mmCIF file of C-alpha atoms in Angstrom:
data_model
loop_
_atom_site.group_PDB
_atom_site.id
_atom_site.type_symbol
_atom_site.label_atom_id
_atom_site.label_comp_id
_atom_site.label_asym_id
_atom_site.label_seq_id
_atom_site.Cartn_x
_atom_site.Cartn_y
_atom_site.Cartn_z
ATOM 1 C CA MET A 530 16.186 148.226 -150.369
ATOM 2 C CA VAL A 531 14.109 148.169 -152.929
ATOM 3 C CA SER A 532 12.541 144.478 -152.266
ATOM 4 C CA ARG A 533 11.813 146.450 -148.553
ATOM 5 C CA VAL A 534 10.062 148.939 -150.563
ATOM 6 C CA ALA A 535 7.908 146.628 -152.564
ATOM 7 C CA ILE A 536 7.277 144.136 -149.374
ATOM 8 C CA VAL A 537 5.779 147.464 -147.678
ATOM 9 C CA CYS A 538 3.315 148.902 -150.770
ATOM 10 C CA LEU A 539 2.646 145.258 -151.007
ATOM 11 C CA LEU A 540 1.236 144.381 -147.395
ATOM 12 C CA GLY A 541 -0.440 148.525 -147.491
ATOM 13 C CA ALA A 542 -2.030 147.921 -150.769
ATOM 14 C CA ALA A 543 -3.536 144.920 -148.726
ATOM 15 C CA LEU A 544 -4.418 146.619 -146.171
ATOM 16 C CA ALA A 545 -6.259 148.832 -148.005
ATOM 17 C CA VAL A 546 -8.317 145.688 -150.101
ATOM 18 C CA SER A 547 -9.430 144.464 -147.230
ATOM 19 C CA ALA A 548 -10.845 147.483 -145.549
ATOM 20 C CA CYS A 549 -12.529 147.808 -148.581
ATOM 21 C CA ASP A 550 -14.294 144.655 -147.690
ATOM 22 C CA LYS A 551 -15.143 145.029 -143.956
ATOM 23 C CA GLY A 552 -17.549 148.077 -144.516
ATOM 24 C CA SER A 553 -19.251 146.655 -147.496
ATOM 25 C CA GLY A 554 -22.064 144.959 -145.792
ATOM 26 C CA GLY A 555 -22.487 142.430 -148.383
ATOM 27 C CA ASP A 556 -21.223 138.970 -148.782
ATOM 28 C CA GLY A 557 -17.646 139.834 -148.362
ATOM 29 C CA GLN A 558 -14.905 137.525 -146.271
ATOM 30 C CA ALA A 559 -15.898 139.857 -143.486
ATOM 31 C CA ALA A 560 -19.429 138.423 -143.080
ATOM 32 C CA GLY A 561 -19.016 136.223 -140.592
ATOM 33 C CA ALA A 562 -16.266 137.951 -138.886
ATOM 34 C CA GLY A 563 -18.109 141.173 -139.028
ATOM 35 C CA ASN A 564 -21.898 139.756 -138.375
ATOM 36 C CA ALA A 565 -20.762 138.189 -135.248
ATOM 37 C CA ALA A 566 -21.738 141.949 -132.905
ATOM 38 C CA ILE A 567 -24.401 142.513 -135.634
ATOM 39 C CA ALA A 568 -26.684 139.339 -134.377
ATOM 40 C CA SER A 569 -25.964 140.344 -131.042
ATOM 41 C CA ALA A 570 -26.756 144.080 -130.935
ATOM 42 C CA ASP A 571 -29.370 143.289 -133.440
ATOM 43 C CA GLU A 572 -33.102 144.278 -132.838
ATOM 44 C CA VAL A 573 -36.039 144.936 -135.364
ATOM 45 C CA PRO A 574 -36.276 148.596 -135.717
ATOM 46 C CA ALA A 575 -39.641 149.930 -134.592
ATOM 47 C CA THR A 576 -41.564 149.521 -138.442
ATOM 48 C CA GLY A 577 -40.096 145.615 -138.113
ATOM 49 C CA ALA A 578 -37.508 146.148 -140.381
ATOM 50 C CA ALA A 579 -34.715 144.285 -140.341
ATOM 51 C CA ARG A 580 -30.751 145.577 -140.969
ATOM 52 C CA PRO A 581 -30.424 145.629 -144.429
ATOM 53 C CA ASP A 582 -27.068 144.532 -144.019
ATOM 54 C CA LYS A 583 -27.670 140.988 -142.242
ATOM 55 C CA VAL A 584 -31.056 140.435 -144.141
ATOM 56 C CA ASP A 585 -30.781 140.224 -147.913
ATOM 57 C CA ARG A 586 -34.548 140.339 -149.540
ATOM 58 C CA SER A 587 -32.861 140.689 -153.436
ATOM 59 C CA HIS A 588 -33.881 137.252 -154.327
ATOM 60 C CA LYS A 589 -37.827 137.349 -152.979
ATOM 61 C CA GLY A 590 -40.091 135.322 -155.086
ATOM 62 C CA GLU A 591 -37.216 133.019 -156.906
ATOM 63 C CA ALA A 592 -37.757 129.099 -156.292
ATOM 64 C CA ALA A 593 -35.409 127.648 -154.773
ATOM 65 C CA PRO A 594 -32.070 125.801 -156.528
ATOM 66 C CA GLY A 595 -33.007 122.445 -158.077
ATOM 67 C CA VAL A 596 -29.710 121.075 -157.206
ATOM 68 C CA GLY A 597 -29.346 117.187 -155.303
ATOM 69 C CA PHE A 598 -28.100 116.917 -151.731
ATOM 70 C CA THR A 599 -28.458 114.000 -149.725
ATOM 71 C CA THR A 600 -29.870 112.668 -146.334
ATOM 72 C CA LEU A 601 -27.279 111.666 -143.802
ATOM 73 C CA ALA A 602 -28.969 107.697 -145.081
ATOM 74 C CA GLY A 603 -27.364 108.999 -148.969
ATOM 75 C CA ALA A 604 -31.192 108.909 -150.338
ATOM 76 C CA PRO A 605 -31.325 111.909 -152.996
ATOM 77 C CA THR A 606 -33.481 115.086 -152.499
ATOM 78 C CA THR A 607 -34.087 118.446 -152.967
ATOM 79 C CA LEU A 608 -35.363 122.178 -151.629
ATOM 80 C CA ALA A 609 -38.448 121.460 -153.143
ATOM 81 C CA GLN A 610 -39.060 117.627 -152.006
ATOM 82 C CA LEU A 611 -38.651 119.208 -148.525
ATOM 83 C CA GLY A 612 -41.075 121.908 -148.817
ATOM 84 C CA GLY A 613 -44.033 119.909 -149.493
ATOM 85 C CA GLY A 614 -46.718 123.826 -148.922
ATOM 86 C CA LYS A 615 -45.024 124.287 -145.790
ATOM 87 C CA PRO A 616 -42.322 127.011 -145.331
ATOM 88 C CA LEU A 617 -39.436 125.717 -145.230
ATOM 89 C CA LEU A 618 -36.097 127.666 -143.297
ATOM 90 C CA VAL A 619 -32.667 125.888 -144.859
ATOM 91 C CA ASN A 620 -29.660 126.422 -143.529
ATOM 92 C CA LEU A 621 -26.379 125.741 -144.995
ATOM 93 C CA TRP A 622 -23.427 125.258 -142.508
ATOM 94 C CA ALA A 623 -20.437 123.264 -142.145
ATOM 95 C CA THR A 624 -18.651 121.731 -139.015
ATOM 96 C CA TRP A 625 -14.898 123.870 -139.465
ATOM 97 C CA CYS A 626 -17.457 127.428 -139.660
ATOM 98 C CA ALA A 627 -17.256 129.283 -135.844
ATOM 99 C CA PRO A 628 -20.338 131.569 -136.476
ATOM 100 C CA CYS A 629 -22.540 128.108 -137.810
ATOM 101 C CA VAL A 630 -21.540 126.145 -134.725
ATOM 102 C CA LYS A 631 -22.075 129.381 -132.803
ATOM 103 C CA GLU A 632 -25.752 129.386 -134.182
ATOM 104 C CA MET A 633 -26.522 125.617 -134.095
ATOM 105 C CA PRO A 634 -28.381 125.324 -130.667
ATOM 106 C CA THR A 635 -30.573 128.530 -130.998
ATOM 107 C CA LEU A 636 -31.424 127.229 -134.502
ATOM 108 C CA ASP A 637 -32.326 123.856 -132.874
ATOM 109 C CA ALA A 638 -34.821 125.795 -130.500
ATOM 110 C CA ALA A 639 -36.214 127.476 -133.492
ATOM 111 C CA ALA A 640 -37.376 124.325 -135.298
ATOM 112 C CA GLY A 641 -38.770 123.186 -131.574
ATOM 113 C CA ALA A 642 -40.991 126.732 -131.602
ATOM 114 C CA LEU A 643 -41.730 126.562 -135.388
ATOM 115 C CA ALA A 644 -42.822 122.542 -135.320
ATOM 116 C CA GLY A 645 -45.449 122.143 -137.309
ATOM 117 C CA LYS A 646 -45.679 125.451 -138.891
ATOM 118 C CA VAL A 647 -41.981 125.909 -140.247
ATOM 119 C CA ARG A 648 -40.243 122.736 -141.525
ATOM 120 C CA VAL A 649 -36.749 123.298 -140.532
ATOM 121 C CA VAL A 650 -33.387 122.128 -142.373
ATOM 122 C CA ALA A 651 -29.831 122.238 -141.693
ATOM 123 C CA VAL A 652 -27.531 121.075 -144.845
ATOM 124 C CA SER A 653 -24.033 120.659 -143.964
ATOM 125 C CA GLN A 654 -21.292 121.544 -146.940
ATOM 126 C CA ASP A 655 -18.395 119.685 -145.160
ATOM 127 C CA MET A 656 -16.577 117.872 -147.933
ATOM 128 C CA GLU A 657 -16.470 114.992 -145.227
ATOM 129 C CA PRO A 658 -20.065 113.759 -144.303
ATOM 130 C CA ALA A 659 -18.505 111.600 -141.413
ATOM 131 C CA LYS A 660 -17.476 115.040 -139.648
ATOM 132 C CA ALA A 661 -20.938 116.202 -140.327
ATOM 133 C CA LYS A 662 -23.012 112.969 -138.970
ATOM 134 C CA ASP A 663 -20.140 113.393 -135.654
ATOM 135 C CA PHE A 664 -21.084 116.376 -135.206
ATOM 136 C CA LEU A 665 -24.596 116.014 -135.031
ATOM 137 C CA LYS A 666 -24.614 112.867 -133.255
ATOM 138 C CA ALA A 667 -21.988 114.456 -130.027
ATOM 139 C CA ARG A 668 -24.476 117.716 -129.999
ATOM 140 C CA GLY A 669 -27.541 115.499 -129.968
ATOM 141 C CA PHE A 670 -29.526 118.224 -131.739
ATOM 142 C CA ALA A 671 -33.442 116.991 -131.383
ATOM 143 C CA ARG A 672 -35.513 119.585 -133.810
ATOM 144 C CA LEU A 673 -33.037 119.913 -136.418
ATOM 145 C CA GLU A 674 -33.725 117.931 -140.178
ATOM 146 C CA PRO A 675 -29.722 117.402 -141.056
ATOM 147 C CA PHE A 676 -28.979 116.552 -144.348
ATOM 148 C CA LEU A 677 -25.751 116.006 -146.073
ATOM 149 C CA ASP A 678 -24.020 118.198 -149.262
ATOM 150 C CA GLU A 679 -20.375 117.550 -149.622
ATOM 151 C CA LYS A 680 -20.062 118.138 -153.529
ATOM 152 C CA LEU A 681 -21.318 122.065 -152.201
ATOM 153 C CA ALA A 682 -24.457 122.432 -154.505
ATOM 154 C CA LEU A 683 -26.163 124.656 -152.799
ATOM 155 C CA SER A 684 -23.393 127.386 -151.922
ATOM 156 C CA THR A 685 -22.600 127.145 -155.013
ATOM 157 C CA ALA A 686 -25.967 127.765 -156.589
ATOM 158 C CA TYR A 687 -26.308 130.295 -153.571
ATOM 159 C CA GLY A 688 -23.439 131.944 -153.875
ATOM 160 C CA ALA A 689 -23.333 132.080 -150.179
ATOM 161 C CA ASN A 690 -20.834 132.568 -147.027
ATOM 162 C CA LEU A 691 -21.518 130.040 -144.164
ATOM 163 C CA PRO A 692 -23.611 130.345 -142.752
ATOM 164 C CA THR A 693 -26.316 131.178 -144.797
ATOM 165 C CA THR A 694 -29.852 130.835 -143.902
ATOM 166 C CA ILE A 695 -33.227 131.376 -146.243
ATOM 167 C CA LEU A 696 -36.914 130.873 -145.917
ATOM 168 C CA TYR A 697 -39.210 129.907 -148.397
ATOM 169 C CA ASP A 698 -43.014 130.304 -148.319
ATOM 170 C CA ALA A 699 -45.198 127.653 -148.694
ATOM 171 C CA SER A 700 -44.711 127.757 -152.459
ATOM 172 C CA GLY A 701 -41.649 126.924 -152.364
ATOM 173 C CA LYS A 702 -40.774 131.073 -152.835
ATOM 174 C CA GLU A 703 -37.710 132.740 -151.018
ATOM 175 C CA LEU A 704 -38.600 135.055 -148.939
ATOM 176 C CA TRP A 705 -35.280 136.667 -147.256
ATOM 177 C CA ARG A 706 -31.651 135.427 -146.568
ATOM 178 C CA VAL A 707 -29.896 136.109 -143.441
ATOM 179 C CA THR A 708 -25.542 135.559 -144.254
ATOM 180 C CA GLY A 709 -23.855 135.338 -140.956
ATOM 181 C CA ASP A 710 -24.450 133.984 -136.984
ATOM 182 C CA LEU A 711 -27.811 135.276 -135.382
ATOM 183 C CA ASP A 712 -29.426 134.045 -132.596
ATOM 184 C CA TRP A 713 -32.371 132.389 -134.153
ATOM 185 C CA THR A 714 -34.670 132.475 -130.408
ATOM 186 C CA GLY A 715 -34.067 136.334 -130.556
ATOM 187 C CA ALA A 716 -36.583 139.226 -131.357
ATOM 188 C CA GLN A 717 -34.785 140.321 -135.162
ATOM 189 C CA ALA A 718 -35.242 135.987 -135.744
ATOM 190 C CA LYS A 719 -38.860 136.163 -134.145
ATOM 191 C CA ALA A 720 -40.032 138.683 -136.143
ATOM 192 C CA LEU A 721 -38.299 137.656 -139.696
ATOM 193 C CA LEU A 722 -39.596 133.693 -139.109
ATOM 194 C CA ALA A 723 -43.268 135.088 -138.137
ATOM 195 C CA GLU A 724 -43.368 136.347 -141.715
ATOM 196 C CA ALA A 725 -43.212 132.287 -143.092
#
């Protein structure tokens, strides 16, 4: 009888703790699940400001982390090398991340609309590069520039949940980051991308 009471108490405590995470609006575990509804329902308010639980501006002005990752062919690179004096939109994703997979077609479409103005890169956080390469080949994204980060250097440097997308200005300084999936062809994304 004592063990049943202990189990019930532990389950109750676990539920209470998980409920706190869902309401935080931060980078907690609920970010991926909770943001699916936000992404489809959000519109930029008339003031042009995005929802604070979706867009993080607390890192504005910071330089990109100097960690390395690779091209699909295995050549080393960094975000600073990719910027090249143009705004840079960096998406961290993985094949096992359902919200990542959901937003990829809209990110590819946005990359087409931004061509020549903003460079859009998608950096896989898959620890098995072959899975990411197969995924990209099967989907045939035409406009995203894919890269591999099998050591998870970027997601570790950002302390990021997936997907996370960061916009850097032409001087390589962060403007904002979005955690969770977003329709990159929608009104909120267009307003955010206009800041580039």
